PDB file of C-alpha atoms in Angstrom:
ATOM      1  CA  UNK A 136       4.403 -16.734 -16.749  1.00  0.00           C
ATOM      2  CA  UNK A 137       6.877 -17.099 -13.789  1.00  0.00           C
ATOM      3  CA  UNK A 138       5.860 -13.738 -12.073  1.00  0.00           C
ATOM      4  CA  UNK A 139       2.146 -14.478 -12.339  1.00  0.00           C
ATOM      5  CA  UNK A 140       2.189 -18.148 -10.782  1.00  0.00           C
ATOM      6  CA  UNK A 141       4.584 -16.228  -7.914  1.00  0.00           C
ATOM      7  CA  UNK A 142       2.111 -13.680  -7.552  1.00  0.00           C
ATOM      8  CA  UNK A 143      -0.840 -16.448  -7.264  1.00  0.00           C
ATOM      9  CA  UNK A 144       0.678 -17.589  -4.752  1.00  0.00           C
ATOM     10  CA  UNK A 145       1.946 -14.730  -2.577  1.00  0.00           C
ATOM     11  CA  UNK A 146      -2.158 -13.923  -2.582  1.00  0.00           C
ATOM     12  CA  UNK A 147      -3.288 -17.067  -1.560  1.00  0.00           C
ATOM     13  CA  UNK A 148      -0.592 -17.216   1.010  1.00  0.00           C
ATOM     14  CA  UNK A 149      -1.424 -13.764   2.393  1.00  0.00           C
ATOM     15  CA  UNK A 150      -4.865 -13.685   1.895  1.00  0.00           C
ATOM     16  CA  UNK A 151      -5.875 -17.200   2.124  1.00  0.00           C
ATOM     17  CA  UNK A 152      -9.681 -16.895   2.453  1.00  0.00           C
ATOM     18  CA  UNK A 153      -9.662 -13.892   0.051  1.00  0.00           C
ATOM     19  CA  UNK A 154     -11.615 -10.824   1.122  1.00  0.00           C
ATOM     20  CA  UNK A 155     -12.553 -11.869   4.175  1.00  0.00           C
ATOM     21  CA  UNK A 156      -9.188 -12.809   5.620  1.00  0.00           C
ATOM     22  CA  UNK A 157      -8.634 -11.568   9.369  1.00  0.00           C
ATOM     23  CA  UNK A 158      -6.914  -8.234   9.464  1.00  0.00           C
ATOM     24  CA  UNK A 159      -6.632  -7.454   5.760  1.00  0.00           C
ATOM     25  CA  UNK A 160      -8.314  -4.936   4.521  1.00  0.00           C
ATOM     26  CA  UNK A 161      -8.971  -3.607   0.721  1.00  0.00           C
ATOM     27  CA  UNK A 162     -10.003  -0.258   0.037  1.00  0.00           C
ATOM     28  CA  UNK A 163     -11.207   1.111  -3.351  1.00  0.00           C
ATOM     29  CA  UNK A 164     -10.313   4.404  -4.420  1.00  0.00           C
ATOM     30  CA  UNK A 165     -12.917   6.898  -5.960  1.00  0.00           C
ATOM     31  CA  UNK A 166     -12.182  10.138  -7.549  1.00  0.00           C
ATOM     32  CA  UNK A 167     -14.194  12.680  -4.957  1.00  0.00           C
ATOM     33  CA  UNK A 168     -15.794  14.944  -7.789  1.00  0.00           C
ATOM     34  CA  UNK A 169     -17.344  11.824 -10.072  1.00  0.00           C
ATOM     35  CA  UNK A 170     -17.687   8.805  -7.555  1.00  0.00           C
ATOM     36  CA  UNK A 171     -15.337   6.819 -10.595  1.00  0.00           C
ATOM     37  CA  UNK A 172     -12.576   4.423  -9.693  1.00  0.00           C
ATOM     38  CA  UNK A 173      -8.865   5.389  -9.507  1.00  0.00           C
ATOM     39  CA  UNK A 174      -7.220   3.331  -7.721  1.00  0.00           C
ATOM     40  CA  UNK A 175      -7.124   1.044  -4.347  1.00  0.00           C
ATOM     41  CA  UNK A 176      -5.268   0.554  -0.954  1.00  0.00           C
ATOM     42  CA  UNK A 177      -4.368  -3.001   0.856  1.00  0.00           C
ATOM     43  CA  UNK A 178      -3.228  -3.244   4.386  1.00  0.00           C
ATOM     44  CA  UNK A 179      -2.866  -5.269   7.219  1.00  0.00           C
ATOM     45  CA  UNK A 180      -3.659  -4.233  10.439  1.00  0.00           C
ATOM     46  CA  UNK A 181      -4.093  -6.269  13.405  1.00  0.00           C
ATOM     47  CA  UNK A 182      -5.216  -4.098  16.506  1.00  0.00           C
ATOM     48  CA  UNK A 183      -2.936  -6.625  19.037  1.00  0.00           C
ATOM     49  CA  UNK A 184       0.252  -5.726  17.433  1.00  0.00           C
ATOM     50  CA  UNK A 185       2.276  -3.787  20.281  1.00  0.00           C
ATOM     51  CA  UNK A 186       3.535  -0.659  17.936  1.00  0.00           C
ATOM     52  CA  UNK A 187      -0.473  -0.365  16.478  1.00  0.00           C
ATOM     53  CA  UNK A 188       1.703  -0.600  12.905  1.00  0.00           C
ATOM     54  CA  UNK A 189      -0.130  -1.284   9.949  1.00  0.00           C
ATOM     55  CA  UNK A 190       1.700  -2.341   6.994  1.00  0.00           C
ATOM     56  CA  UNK A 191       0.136  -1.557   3.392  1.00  0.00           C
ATOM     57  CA  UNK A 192       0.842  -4.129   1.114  1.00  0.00           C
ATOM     58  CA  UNK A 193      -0.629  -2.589  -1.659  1.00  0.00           C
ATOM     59  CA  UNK A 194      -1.186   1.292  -3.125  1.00  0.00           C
ATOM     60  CA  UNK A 195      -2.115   1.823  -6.719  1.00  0.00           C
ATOM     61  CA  UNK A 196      -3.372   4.870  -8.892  1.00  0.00           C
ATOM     62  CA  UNK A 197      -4.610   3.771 -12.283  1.00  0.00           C
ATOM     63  CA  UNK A 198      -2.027   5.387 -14.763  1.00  0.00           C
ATOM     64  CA  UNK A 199      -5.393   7.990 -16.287  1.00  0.00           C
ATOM     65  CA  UNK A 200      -5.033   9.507 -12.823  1.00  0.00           C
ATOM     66  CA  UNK A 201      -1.554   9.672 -11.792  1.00  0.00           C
ATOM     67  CA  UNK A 202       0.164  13.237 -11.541  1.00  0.00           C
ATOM     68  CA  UNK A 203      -3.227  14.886 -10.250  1.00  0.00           C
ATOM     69  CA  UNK A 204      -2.315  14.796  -6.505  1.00  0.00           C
ATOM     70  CA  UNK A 205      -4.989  12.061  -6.106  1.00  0.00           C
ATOM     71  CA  UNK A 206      -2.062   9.661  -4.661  1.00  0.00           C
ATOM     72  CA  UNK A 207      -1.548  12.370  -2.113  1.00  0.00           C
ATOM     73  CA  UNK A 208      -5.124  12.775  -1.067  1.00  0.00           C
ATOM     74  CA  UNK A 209      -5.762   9.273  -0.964  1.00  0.00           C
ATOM     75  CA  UNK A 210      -3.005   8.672   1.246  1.00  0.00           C
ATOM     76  CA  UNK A 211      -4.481  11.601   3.548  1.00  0.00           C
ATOM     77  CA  UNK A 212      -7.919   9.842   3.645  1.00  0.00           C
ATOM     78  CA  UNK A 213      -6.425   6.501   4.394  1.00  0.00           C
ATOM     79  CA  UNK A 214      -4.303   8.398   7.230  1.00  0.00           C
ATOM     80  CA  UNK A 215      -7.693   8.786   9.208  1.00  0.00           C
ATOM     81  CA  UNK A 216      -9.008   6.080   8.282  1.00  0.00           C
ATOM     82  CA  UNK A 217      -6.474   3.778   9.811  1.00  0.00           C
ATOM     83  CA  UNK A 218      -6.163   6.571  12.695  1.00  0.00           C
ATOM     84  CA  UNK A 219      -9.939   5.269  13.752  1.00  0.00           C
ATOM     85  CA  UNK A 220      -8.497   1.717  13.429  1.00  0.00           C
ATOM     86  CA  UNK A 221      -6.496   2.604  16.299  1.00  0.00           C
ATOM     87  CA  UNK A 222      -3.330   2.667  14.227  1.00  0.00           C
ATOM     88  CA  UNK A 223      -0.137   4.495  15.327  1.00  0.00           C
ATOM     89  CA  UNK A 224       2.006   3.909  12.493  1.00  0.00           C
ATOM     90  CA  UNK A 225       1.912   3.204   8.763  1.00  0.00           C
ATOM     91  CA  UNK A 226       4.612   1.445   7.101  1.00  0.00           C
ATOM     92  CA  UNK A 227       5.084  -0.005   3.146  1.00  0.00           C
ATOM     93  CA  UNK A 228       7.490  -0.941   1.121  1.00  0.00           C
ATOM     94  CA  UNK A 229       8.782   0.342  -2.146  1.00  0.00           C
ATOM     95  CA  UNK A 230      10.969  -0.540  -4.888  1.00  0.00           C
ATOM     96  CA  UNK A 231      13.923   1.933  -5.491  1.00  0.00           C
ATOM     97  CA  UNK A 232      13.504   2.201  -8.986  1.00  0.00           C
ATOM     98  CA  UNK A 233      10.010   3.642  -8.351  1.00  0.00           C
ATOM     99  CA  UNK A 234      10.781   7.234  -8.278  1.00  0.00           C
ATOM    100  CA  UNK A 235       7.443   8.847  -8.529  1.00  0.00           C
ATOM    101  CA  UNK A 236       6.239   6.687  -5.397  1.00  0.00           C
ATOM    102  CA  UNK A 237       9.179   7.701  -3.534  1.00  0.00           C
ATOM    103  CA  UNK A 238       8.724  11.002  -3.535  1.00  0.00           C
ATOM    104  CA  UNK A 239       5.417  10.873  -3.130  1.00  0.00           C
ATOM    105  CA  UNK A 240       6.182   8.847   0.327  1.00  0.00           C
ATOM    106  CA  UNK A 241       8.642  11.632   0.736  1.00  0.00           C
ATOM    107  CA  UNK A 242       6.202  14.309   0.208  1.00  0.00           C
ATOM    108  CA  UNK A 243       3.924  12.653   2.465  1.00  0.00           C
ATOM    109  CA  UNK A 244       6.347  12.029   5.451  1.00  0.00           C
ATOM    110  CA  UNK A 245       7.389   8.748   5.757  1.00  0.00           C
ATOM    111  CA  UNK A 246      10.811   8.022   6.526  1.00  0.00           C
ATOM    112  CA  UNK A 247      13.382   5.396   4.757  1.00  0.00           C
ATOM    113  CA  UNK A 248      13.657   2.628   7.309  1.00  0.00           C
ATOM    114  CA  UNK A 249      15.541   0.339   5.170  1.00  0.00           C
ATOM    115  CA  UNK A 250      17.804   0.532   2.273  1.00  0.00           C
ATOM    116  CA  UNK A 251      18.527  -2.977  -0.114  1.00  0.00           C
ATOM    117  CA  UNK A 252      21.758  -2.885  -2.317  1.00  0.00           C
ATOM    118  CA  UNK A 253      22.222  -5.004  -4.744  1.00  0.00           C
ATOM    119  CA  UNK A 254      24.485  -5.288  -8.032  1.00  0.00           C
ATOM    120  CA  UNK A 255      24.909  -7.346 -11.173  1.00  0.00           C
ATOM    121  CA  UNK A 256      28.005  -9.242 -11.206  1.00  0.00           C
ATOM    122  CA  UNK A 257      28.500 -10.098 -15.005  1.00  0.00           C
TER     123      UNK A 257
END
């Protein structure tokens, strides 16, 4: 109940007049063969920022399509999208117990930037 109020509010803070907010931008995802939706991208990008780095805030597959090499492609595709944008870099953040996403990063190119430690003291 916590996490969903938390995430209300993290949208409405970062995308306060929803779709339309100024350099946010939400892509859908459709499987190339059958037009149907897997998946979607959000990132910010705003074309005065002095590296040109876009930030994606948001990457999902829909679990029916994961494993298929669709995440790959779909990061390709948003690659040159972005690269039209005028965009010189693409950065995200993920969550270290999210294997799968980190190696598809990996596989993709993107370096590790950052590193978070943390431990339960109990």
């Amino acid at each position: 109940e916590e996490a969903l109020q938390k995430s209300k509010e993290s949208f409405q803070h970062l995308l306060p007049d929803g779709l339309q907010t100024d350099h946010h931008f939400l892509l859908s995802l459709s499987k190339p063969d059958t037009n149907e939706s897997i998946g979607y991208f959000w990132y910010h990008f705003d074309e005065n920022h002095p590296q040109k780095e876009a930030f994606i805030y948001n990457f999902l597959i829909f679990e029916p399509y994961r494993g298929q090499g669709l995440g790959r492609r779909a990061l390709e595709s948003l690659e040159k999208h972005v690269k039209k944008q005028g965009v010189k870099k693409l950065s995200l953040h993920v969550f270290a117990h999210n294997k799968r996403a980190i190696h598809l990063y990996q596989q993709a190119m993107y370096d590790i930037t950052d590193i978070n430690m943390s431990k339960d003291i109990i």
